[in-house]
Amino acid sequence: MLEIFDNVCILLAKSEQKHFQFTKKLLEEHGLGITPGQLVVLYALYKGDGVSITELSKKSYLDNSTLTGLIDRLERAHFVSRVDVPEDRRSYYIYLTEEANAIRDQAIAIMQSVAKTMLEGCSEEEVRVFRKVLLNIYEKL
Amino acid sequence: MLEIFDNVCILLAKSEQKHFQFTKKLLEEHGLGITPGQLVVLYALYKGDGVSITELSKKSYLDNSTLTGLIDRLERAHFVSRVDVPEDRRSYYIYLTEEANAIRDQAIAIMQSVAKTMLEGCSEEEVRVFRKVLLNIYEKL
DNA sequence: CAGAAGTATTTTGCACGCAAATTAAATTTG
DNA sequence: CAAATTTAATTTGCGTGCAAAATACTTCTG
């Protein structure tokens, strides 16, 4: 191991890449029919749906233009629906479907399972520091 | 802040995303003429060039198919050159050009600058734990 | 109220990144 | 040595993500 991982930037990038691939694999194995990106969007919507793209963008920390595509695919897969806003013809609200609510527990369980696996062997204190540094990175950059 | 960052998976993904964007911006501002992905490849090559795609793949932790494209663009930008291997006509060695060596110090400085900025305010001990957890994630997943 | 300014969403263009399939060459095997 | 297998690199297909431009609609201003 190591060599290139002497650089914390690269180590961060590669760990996230691994995390992404692992999540993708787990979602496939469990046959949820969603991708890692869609999982994040659903996770945000589980905390409250019936929101516009722009509102969802703030909740999910994803760009509007990224969400357009993700919502397209989620809609095609019948996990969300776009509902017109009468007062503003530019906008619409995004609602979860029954299908989406049906996989809610499983989806969240998979996320937790990924977290558990990747942090296995780390103490609570280490995880606390890890979260703190990640948050620091998010805020400083 | 928070809400969705209660989930460490999402926090990891978003922090990496920020890191990527910040690096991209810095590279552009300094006019290096390379992208974050290319920076990683160059970083691996600075540690030793004259390697095949497969060897570079191991050094850079990138897939062969990902490298093909990256090397294409680096070659077009005159930062690397493909040199045929006489003994094996399937393969070639990748060498850094003078242009690549000319930006070496600057490229590495930018990486270090990103690392410094994103870890600002964190103690050495916290950074040590952070690296340890990242490595754990890489190994466990 | 018409033109200007602002806002919501989408489209386009580019950069990653991997898996699976493909191509071409080298090596192993019968 | 010819066929089968393996190996090296590439291509194709899909998912993610942002910035900048485009589109369509709403709101503000004179």
Short mmCIF file of N, CA, C and O in Angstrom, two decimals, chain B residues 67-132:
data_model
loop_
_atom_site.label_atom_id
_atom_site.label_comp_id
_atom_site.label_asym_id
_atom_site.label_seq_id
_atom_site.Cartn_x
_atom_site.Cartn_y
_atom_site.Cartn_z
N LEU B 67 -7.27 5.29 -17.48
CA LEU B 67 -5.97 5.85 -17.83
C LEU B 67 -5.84 6.10 -19.32
O LEU B 67 -5.23 7.09 -19.74
N THR B 68 -6.40 5.23 -20.13
CA THR B 68 -6.31 5.43 -21.57
C THR B 68 -6.70 6.85 -21.95
O THR B 68 -5.97 7.55 -22.63
N GLY B 69 -7.86 7.28 -21.45
CA GLY B 69 -8.34 8.63 -21.74
C GLY B 69 -7.45 9.70 -21.15
O GLY B 69 -7.14 10.69 -21.82
N LEU B 70 -7.05 9.51 -19.91
CA LEU B 70 -6.21 10.52 -19.25
C LEU B 70 -4.87 10.68 -19.96
O LEU B 70 -4.40 11.80 -20.16
N ILE B 71 -4.29 9.55 -20.34
CA ILE B 71 -3.00 9.61 -21.05
C ILE B 71 -3.18 10.24 -22.44
O ILE B 71 -2.33 11.02 -22.88
N ASP B 72 -4.30 9.94 -23.07
CA ASP B 72 -4.61 10.58 -24.36
C ASP B 72 -4.53 12.09 -24.22
O ASP B 72 -3.86 12.77 -25.00
N ARG B 73 -5.22 12.61 -23.21
CA ARG B 73 -5.28 14.08 -23.04
C ARG B 73 -3.93 14.64 -22.61
O ARG B 73 -3.53 15.70 -23.08
N LEU B 74 -3.23 13.90 -21.75
CA LEU B 74 -1.90 14.37 -21.33
C LEU B 74 -0.93 14.36 -22.51
O LEU B 74 -0.05 15.21 -22.61
N GLU B 75 -1.11 13.41 -23.40
CA GLU B 75 -0.23 13.33 -24.57
C GLU B 75 -0.53 14.48 -25.53
O GLU B 75 0.37 15.14 -26.03
N ARG B 76 -1.82 14.72 -25.73
CA ARG B 76 -2.22 15.81 -26.62
C ARG B 76 -1.68 17.15 -26.10
O ARG B 76 -1.35 18.04 -26.87
N ALA B 77 -1.63 17.26 -24.76
CA ALA B 77 -1.14 18.50 -24.14
C ALA B 77 0.38 18.48 -23.99
O ALA B 77 0.96 19.38 -23.38
N HIS B 78 1.02 17.45 -24.52
CA HIS B 78 2.49 17.33 -24.52
C HIS B 78 3.10 17.18 -23.13
O HIS B 78 4.20 17.67 -22.89
N PHE B 79 2.38 16.52 -22.23
CA PHE B 79 2.94 16.29 -20.90
C PHE B 79 3.51 14.87 -20.76
O PHE B 79 4.31 14.61 -19.88
N VAL B 80 3.05 13.97 -21.62
CA VAL B 80 3.63 12.62 -21.62
C VAL B 80 3.77 12.17 -23.08
O VAL B 80 3.16 12.74 -23.98
N SER B 81 4.60 11.13 -23.27
CA SER B 81 4.68 10.54 -24.61
C SER B 81 4.65 9.02 -24.48
O SER B 81 5.13 8.45 -23.50
N ARG B 82 4.04 8.39 -25.47
CA ARG B 82 3.97 6.93 -25.51
C ARG B 82 5.15 6.43 -26.33
O ARG B 82 5.33 6.85 -27.48
N VAL B 83 5.91 5.53 -25.74
CA VAL B 83 7.07 5.00 -26.46
C VAL B 83 6.93 3.49 -26.58
O VAL B 83 6.79 2.78 -25.59
N ASP B 84 6.95 3.02 -27.82
CA ASP B 84 6.75 1.60 -28.08
C ASP B 84 7.75 0.72 -27.33
O ASP B 84 8.91 1.08 -27.18
N VAL B 85 7.25 -0.44 -26.91
CA VAL B 85 8.11 -1.45 -26.29
C VAL B 85 8.50 -2.44 -27.39
O VAL B 85 7.62 -3.04 -27.99
N PRO B 86 9.78 -2.59 -27.66
CA PRO B 86 10.19 -3.46 -28.78
C PRO B 86 9.79 -4.92 -28.53
O PRO B 86 9.38 -5.62 -29.45
N GLU B 87 9.89 -5.35 -27.27
CA GLU B 87 9.66 -6.77 -26.97
C GLU B 87 8.18 -7.16 -26.95
O GLU B 87 7.84 -8.34 -26.99
N ASP B 88 7.30 -6.16 -26.82
CA ASP B 88 5.87 -6.48 -26.71
C ASP B 88 5.06 -5.42 -27.46
O ASP B 88 4.90 -4.31 -26.99
N ARG B 89 4.56 -5.82 -28.60
CA ARG B 89 3.90 -4.85 -29.46
C ARG B 89 2.52 -4.42 -28.95
O ARG B 89 1.90 -3.51 -29.50
N ARG B 90 2.04 -5.08 -27.88
CA ARG B 90 0.76 -4.66 -27.31
C ARG B 90 0.94 -3.45 -26.40
O ARG B 90 0.01 -2.70 -26.14
N SER B 91 2.15 -3.32 -25.92
CA SER B 91 2.39 -2.38 -24.83
C SER B 91 3.26 -1.18 -25.23
O SER B 91 3.79 -1.14 -26.34
N TYR B 92 3.35 -0.23 -24.34
CA TYR B 92 4.22 0.94 -24.54
C TYR B 92 4.58 1.51 -23.19
O TYR B 92 3.93 1.22 -22.19
N TYR B 93 5.62 2.30 -23.15
CA TYR B 93 6.01 2.97 -21.92
C TYR B 93 5.59 4.43 -21.96
O TYR B 93 5.61 5.06 -23.02
N ILE B 94 5.20 4.92 -20.80
CA ILE B 94 4.77 6.32 -20.71
C ILE B 94 5.88 7.13 -20.07
O ILE B 94 6.33 6.82 -18.97
N TYR B 95 6.31 8.16 -20.79
CA TYR B 95 7.38 9.03 -20.28
C TYR B 95 6.88 10.46 -20.11
O TYR B 95 6.05 10.94 -20.88
N LEU B 96 7.40 11.11 -19.10
CA LEU B 96 7.12 12.53 -18.89
C LEU B 96 7.92 13.34 -19.90
O LEU B 96 9.04 12.96 -20.26
N THR B 97 7.36 14.44 -20.35
CA THR B 97 8.09 15.33 -21.25
C THR B 97 8.78 16.41 -20.43
O THR B 97 8.58 16.52 -19.22
N GLU B 98 9.57 17.22 -21.09
CA GLU B 98 10.21 18.35 -20.42
C GLU B 98 9.16 19.30 -19.85
O GLU B 98 9.32 19.83 -18.76
N GLU B 99 8.10 19.49 -20.62
CA GLU B 99 7.01 20.37 -20.16
C GLU B 99 6.46 19.87 -18.82
O GLU B 99 6.17 20.66 -17.93
N ALA B 100 6.32 18.56 -18.71
CA ALA B 100 5.79 17.99 -17.47
C ALA B 100 6.76 18.20 -16.32
O ALA B 100 6.35 18.56 -15.20
N ASN B 101 8.03 18.00 -16.58
CA ASN B 101 9.01 18.20 -15.52
C ASN B 101 9.13 19.67 -15.14
O ASN B 101 9.42 20.01 -14.00
N ALA B 102 8.83 20.53 -16.12
CA ALA B 102 8.91 21.97 -15.86
C ALA B 102 7.85 22.43 -14.85
O ALA B 102 8.06 23.38 -14.11
N ILE B 103 6.71 21.75 -14.84
CA ILE B 103 5.65 22.18 -13.92
C ILE B 103 5.62 21.32 -12.66
O ILE B 103 4.74 21.51 -11.81
N ARG B 104 6.56 20.43 -12.55
CA ARG B 104 6.56 19.50 -11.43
C ARG B 104 6.43 20.17 -10.05
O ARG B 104 5.52 19.85 -9.28
N ASP B 105 7.32 21.09 -9.77
CA ASP B 105 7.31 21.73 -8.46
C ASP B 105 6.00 22.47 -8.20
O ASP B 105 5.43 22.40 -7.11
N GLN B 106 5.53 23.15 -9.24
CA GLN B 106 4.28 23.90 -9.11
C GLN B 106 3.11 22.96 -8.86
O GLN B 106 2.24 23.23 -8.03
N ALA B 107 3.08 21.84 -9.60
CA ALA B 107 1.99 20.88 -9.48
C ALA B 107 1.94 20.31 -8.07
O ALA B 107 0.88 20.24 -7.44
N ILE B 108 3.10 19.92 -7.57
CA ILE B 108 3.16 19.34 -6.22
C ILE B 108 2.81 20.40 -5.18
O ILE B 108 2.11 20.11 -4.21
N ALA B 109 3.25 21.62 -5.43
CA ALA B 109 2.94 22.70 -4.49
C ALA B 109 1.44 22.94 -4.40
O ALA B 109 0.90 23.20 -3.32
N ILE B 110 0.76 22.82 -5.53
CA ILE B 110 -0.69 23.03 -5.53
C ILE B 110 -1.38 21.95 -4.70
O ILE B 110 -2.27 22.23 -3.90
N MET B 111 -0.94 20.71 -4.89
CA MET B 111 -1.50 19.61 -4.10
C MET B 111 -1.32 19.87 -2.61
O MET B 111 -2.24 19.69 -1.81
N GLN B 112 -0.11 20.27 -2.26
CA GLN B 112 0.16 20.52 -0.85
C GLN B 112 -0.65 21.70 -0.33
O GLN B 112 -1.10 21.71 0.81
N SER B 113 -0.84 22.67 -1.21
CA SER B 113 -1.62 23.83 -0.83
C SER B 113 -3.08 23.45 -0.56
O SER B 113 -3.71 23.94 0.38
N VAL B 114 -3.61 22.57 -1.40
CA VAL B 114 -4.98 22.09 -1.19
C VAL B 114 -5.07 21.38 0.15
O VAL B 114 -5.97 21.63 0.95
N ALA B 115 -4.10 20.50 0.39
CA ALA B 115 -4.08 19.74 1.64
C ALA B 115 -4.03 20.68 2.84
O ALA B 115 -4.76 20.52 3.82
N LYS B 116 -3.18 21.68 2.72
CA LYS B 116 -3.01 22.62 3.83
C LYS B 116 -4.32 23.37 4.10
O LYS B 116 -4.76 23.49 5.24
N THR B 117 -4.92 23.87 3.02
CA THR B 117 -6.15 24.65 3.18
C THR B 117 -7.26 23.82 3.79
O THR B 117 -7.96 24.26 4.69
N MET B 118 -7.41 22.60 3.29
CA MET B 118 -8.55 21.80 3.76
C MET B 118 -8.36 21.28 5.18
O MET B 118 -9.33 20.93 5.85
N LEU B 119 -7.10 21.23 5.63
CA LEU B 119 -6.85 20.71 6.98
C LEU B 119 -6.54 21.83 7.97
O LEU B 119 -6.19 21.57 9.12
N GLU B 120 -6.71 23.04 7.50
CA GLU B 120 -6.48 24.19 8.36
C GLU B 120 -7.38 24.11 9.59
O GLU B 120 -8.58 23.87 9.48
N GLY B 121 -6.80 24.32 10.72
CA GLY B 121 -7.60 24.30 11.95
C GLY B 121 -7.66 22.93 12.60
O GLY B 121 -8.23 22.77 13.66
N CYS B 122 -7.06 21.92 11.92
CA CYS B 122 -7.03 20.59 12.50
C CYS B 122 -5.65 20.34 13.12
O CYS B 122 -4.63 20.73 12.54
N SER B 123 -5.65 19.68 14.24
CA SER B 123 -4.38 19.37 14.89
C SER B 123 -3.68 18.22 14.18
O SER B 123 -4.30 17.48 13.40
N GLU B 124 -2.41 18.07 14.45
CA GLU B 124 -1.65 16.98 13.84
C GLU B 124 -2.26 15.63 14.19
O GLU B 124 -2.33 14.72 13.37
N GLU B 125 -2.69 15.53 15.42
CA GLU B 125 -3.30 14.29 15.88
C GLU B 125 -4.59 14.00 15.11
O GLU B 125 -4.85 12.87 14.70
N GLU B 126 -5.39 15.03 14.91
CA GLU B 126 -6.64 14.86 14.17
C GLU B 126 -6.35 14.43 12.73
O GLU B 126 -7.05 13.56 12.18
N VAL B 127 -5.34 15.02 12.13
CA VAL B 127 -4.99 14.66 10.76
C VAL B 127 -4.50 13.22 10.71
O VAL B 127 -4.82 12.47 9.78
N ARG B 128 -3.76 12.83 11.74
CA ARG B 128 -3.27 11.46 11.79
C ARG B 128 -4.43 10.47 11.84
O ARG B 128 -4.48 9.48 11.12
N VAL B 129 -5.42 10.78 12.69
CA VAL B 129 -6.61 9.92 12.80
C VAL B 129 -7.38 9.93 11.47
O VAL B 129 -7.82 8.88 11.00
N PHE B 130 -7.50 11.09 10.90
CA PHE B 130 -8.21 11.23 9.62
C PHE B 130 -7.59 10.32 8.56
O PHE B 130 -8.30 9.55 7.90
N ARG B 131 -6.28 10.37 8.44
CA ARG B 131 -5.59 9.51 7.48
C ARG B 131 -5.81 8.04 7.80
O ARG B 131 -6.02 7.22 6.91
N LYS B 132 -5.77 7.73 9.06
CA LYS B 132 -5.93 6.34 9.48
C LYS B 132 -7.30 5.80 9.08
O LYS B 132 -7.43 4.70 8.55
#
